[in-house]
Amino acid sequence: MDDTSDVGIVMVVRFRSRLSADELRRRYQKRMPEFRRLSGLVQKHYVHDESSGEWGGIYLWESVESMQEYLASDLRGSISSAYEVEGAPRVEVFPV
């Protein structure tokens, strides 16, 4: 598929954090309304892989443009500090 501008996009973000599981969940819940207001975000799922210790989000976007708007936003820029991310988050993007 060469042109992904009219298809959905899945973005998977993974990171490690210094915070406890309870504190991360509290912060996810507090910030959830901000994500619900994003234009073009169809769904977001918060995930935790106990075996690797990684946390993250799985985002389903309506379009590449919607995802790019989010990636350039202040909300996206606040992820590392909000969740006290260790190192750089890993981001993978897939057309669906």
Tab-separated table of C-alpha atoms in Angstrom:
chain	number	residue	atom	x	y	z
A	1	MET	CA	0.000	0.000	0.000
A	2	ASP	CA	1.763	3.163	-1.171
A	3	ASP	CA	-0.662	5.933	-0.129
A	4	THR	CA	-1.654	5.776	3.540
A	5	SER	CA	-3.355	9.186	3.698
A	6	ASP	CA	-6.878	7.714	3.592
A	7	VAL	CA	-6.426	4.667	5.818
A	8	GLY	CA	-6.226	4.196	9.549
A	9	ILE	CA	-2.916	4.296	11.339
A	10	VAL	CA	-1.860	2.357	14.425
A	11	MET	CA	0.887	3.912	16.505
A	12	VAL	CA	2.487	1.906	19.310
A	13	VAL	CA	4.544	3.785	21.895
A	14	ARG	CA	6.600	1.905	24.510
A	15	PHE	CA	8.656	3.255	27.373
A	16	ARG	CA	10.086	2.559	30.807
A	17	SER	CA	9.276	4.754	33.782
A	18	ARG	CA	10.607	5.426	37.267
A	19	LEU	CA	7.032	5.595	38.597
A	20	SER	CA	5.138	2.831	40.366
A	21	ALA	CA	2.345	1.018	38.539
A	22	ASP	CA	-0.269	2.718	40.717
A	23	GLU	CA	1.135	6.173	40.032
A	24	LEU	CA	1.348	5.551	36.279
A	25	ARG	CA	-2.274	4.403	36.206
A	26	ARG	CA	-3.329	7.487	38.198
A	27	ARG	CA	-1.565	9.755	35.710
A	28	TYR	CA	-3.055	7.897	32.720
A	29	GLN	CA	-6.539	8.418	34.130
A	30	LYS	CA	-5.933	12.078	34.896
A	31	ARG	CA	-4.753	12.774	31.330
A	32	MET	CA	-7.354	10.631	29.567
A	33	PRO	CA	-9.777	13.551	28.887
A	34	GLU	CA	-7.034	15.385	26.986
A	35	PHE	CA	-6.645	12.433	24.643
A	36	ARG	CA	-10.403	12.074	24.199
A	37	ARG	CA	-10.490	15.616	22.792
A	38	LEU	CA	-7.916	14.906	20.074
A	39	SER	CA	-9.246	15.237	16.549
A	40	GLY	CA	-8.743	12.068	14.546
A	41	LEU	CA	-7.966	9.766	17.475
A	42	VAL	CA	-10.352	6.809	17.190
A	43	GLN	CA	-9.072	4.794	20.169
A	44	LYS	CA	-6.235	4.775	22.666
A	45	HIS	CA	-5.319	1.850	24.877
A	46	TYR	CA	-2.880	2.050	27.760
A	47	VAL	CA	-0.733	-1.073	28.114
A	48	HIS	CA	1.804	-2.597	30.477
A	49	ASP	CA	4.097	-5.530	29.698
A	50	GLU	CA	5.034	-6.950	33.088
A	51	SER	CA	7.717	-9.226	31.624
A	52	SER	CA	9.684	-6.349	30.068
A	53	GLY	CA	8.617	-3.620	32.483
A	54	GLU	CA	7.519	-1.437	29.577
A	55	TRP	CA	4.445	0.783	29.576
A	56	GLY	CA	2.833	2.406	26.608
A	57	GLY	CA	-0.050	3.368	24.457
A	58	ILE	CA	-1.660	1.906	21.373
A	59	TYR	CA	-3.305	4.619	19.301
A	60	LEU	CA	-5.673	4.186	16.357
A	61	TRP	CA	-5.734	7.295	14.172
A	62	GLU	CA	-8.126	8.147	11.331
A	63	SER	CA	-5.239	9.332	9.158
A	64	VAL	CA	-1.541	10.065	8.951
A	65	GLU	CA	-2.405	13.760	9.182
A	66	SER	CA	-4.239	13.269	12.497
A	67	MET	CA	-1.264	11.400	13.912
A	68	GLN	CA	1.180	14.047	12.687
A	69	GLU	CA	-0.874	16.815	14.331
A	70	TYR	CA	-0.656	14.937	17.619
A	71	LEU	CA	3.082	14.301	17.241
A	72	ALA	CA	3.630	18.073	16.842
A	73	SER	CA	1.383	18.949	19.818
A	74	ASP	CA	2.202	20.101	23.337
A	75	LEU	CA	0.331	17.049	24.653
A	76	ARG	CA	2.765	14.733	22.889
A	77	GLY	CA	5.672	16.846	24.062
A	78	SER	CA	4.590	16.377	27.676
A	79	ILE	CA	4.594	12.555	27.645
A	80	SER	CA	8.180	12.079	28.854
A	81	SER	CA	7.819	14.419	31.820
A	82	ALA	CA	4.255	13.346	32.712
A	83	TYR	CA	5.262	9.688	32.991
A	84	GLU	CA	8.905	10.214	34.003
A	85	VAL	CA	10.084	8.241	30.997
A	86	GLU	CA	13.566	6.732	31.169
A	87	GLY	CA	15.368	7.189	27.875
A	88	ALA	CA	13.578	7.776	24.593
A	89	PRO	CA	10.185	6.146	23.997
A	90	ARG	CA	10.055	3.584	21.181
A	91	VAL	CA	7.474	4.424	18.525
A	92	GLU	CA	6.207	2.112	15.783
A	93	VAL	CA	3.647	3.105	13.135
A	94	PHE	CA	1.561	0.766	10.958
A	95	PRO	CA	-1.083	1.445	8.290
A	96	VAL	CA	-4.284	-0.562	8.750
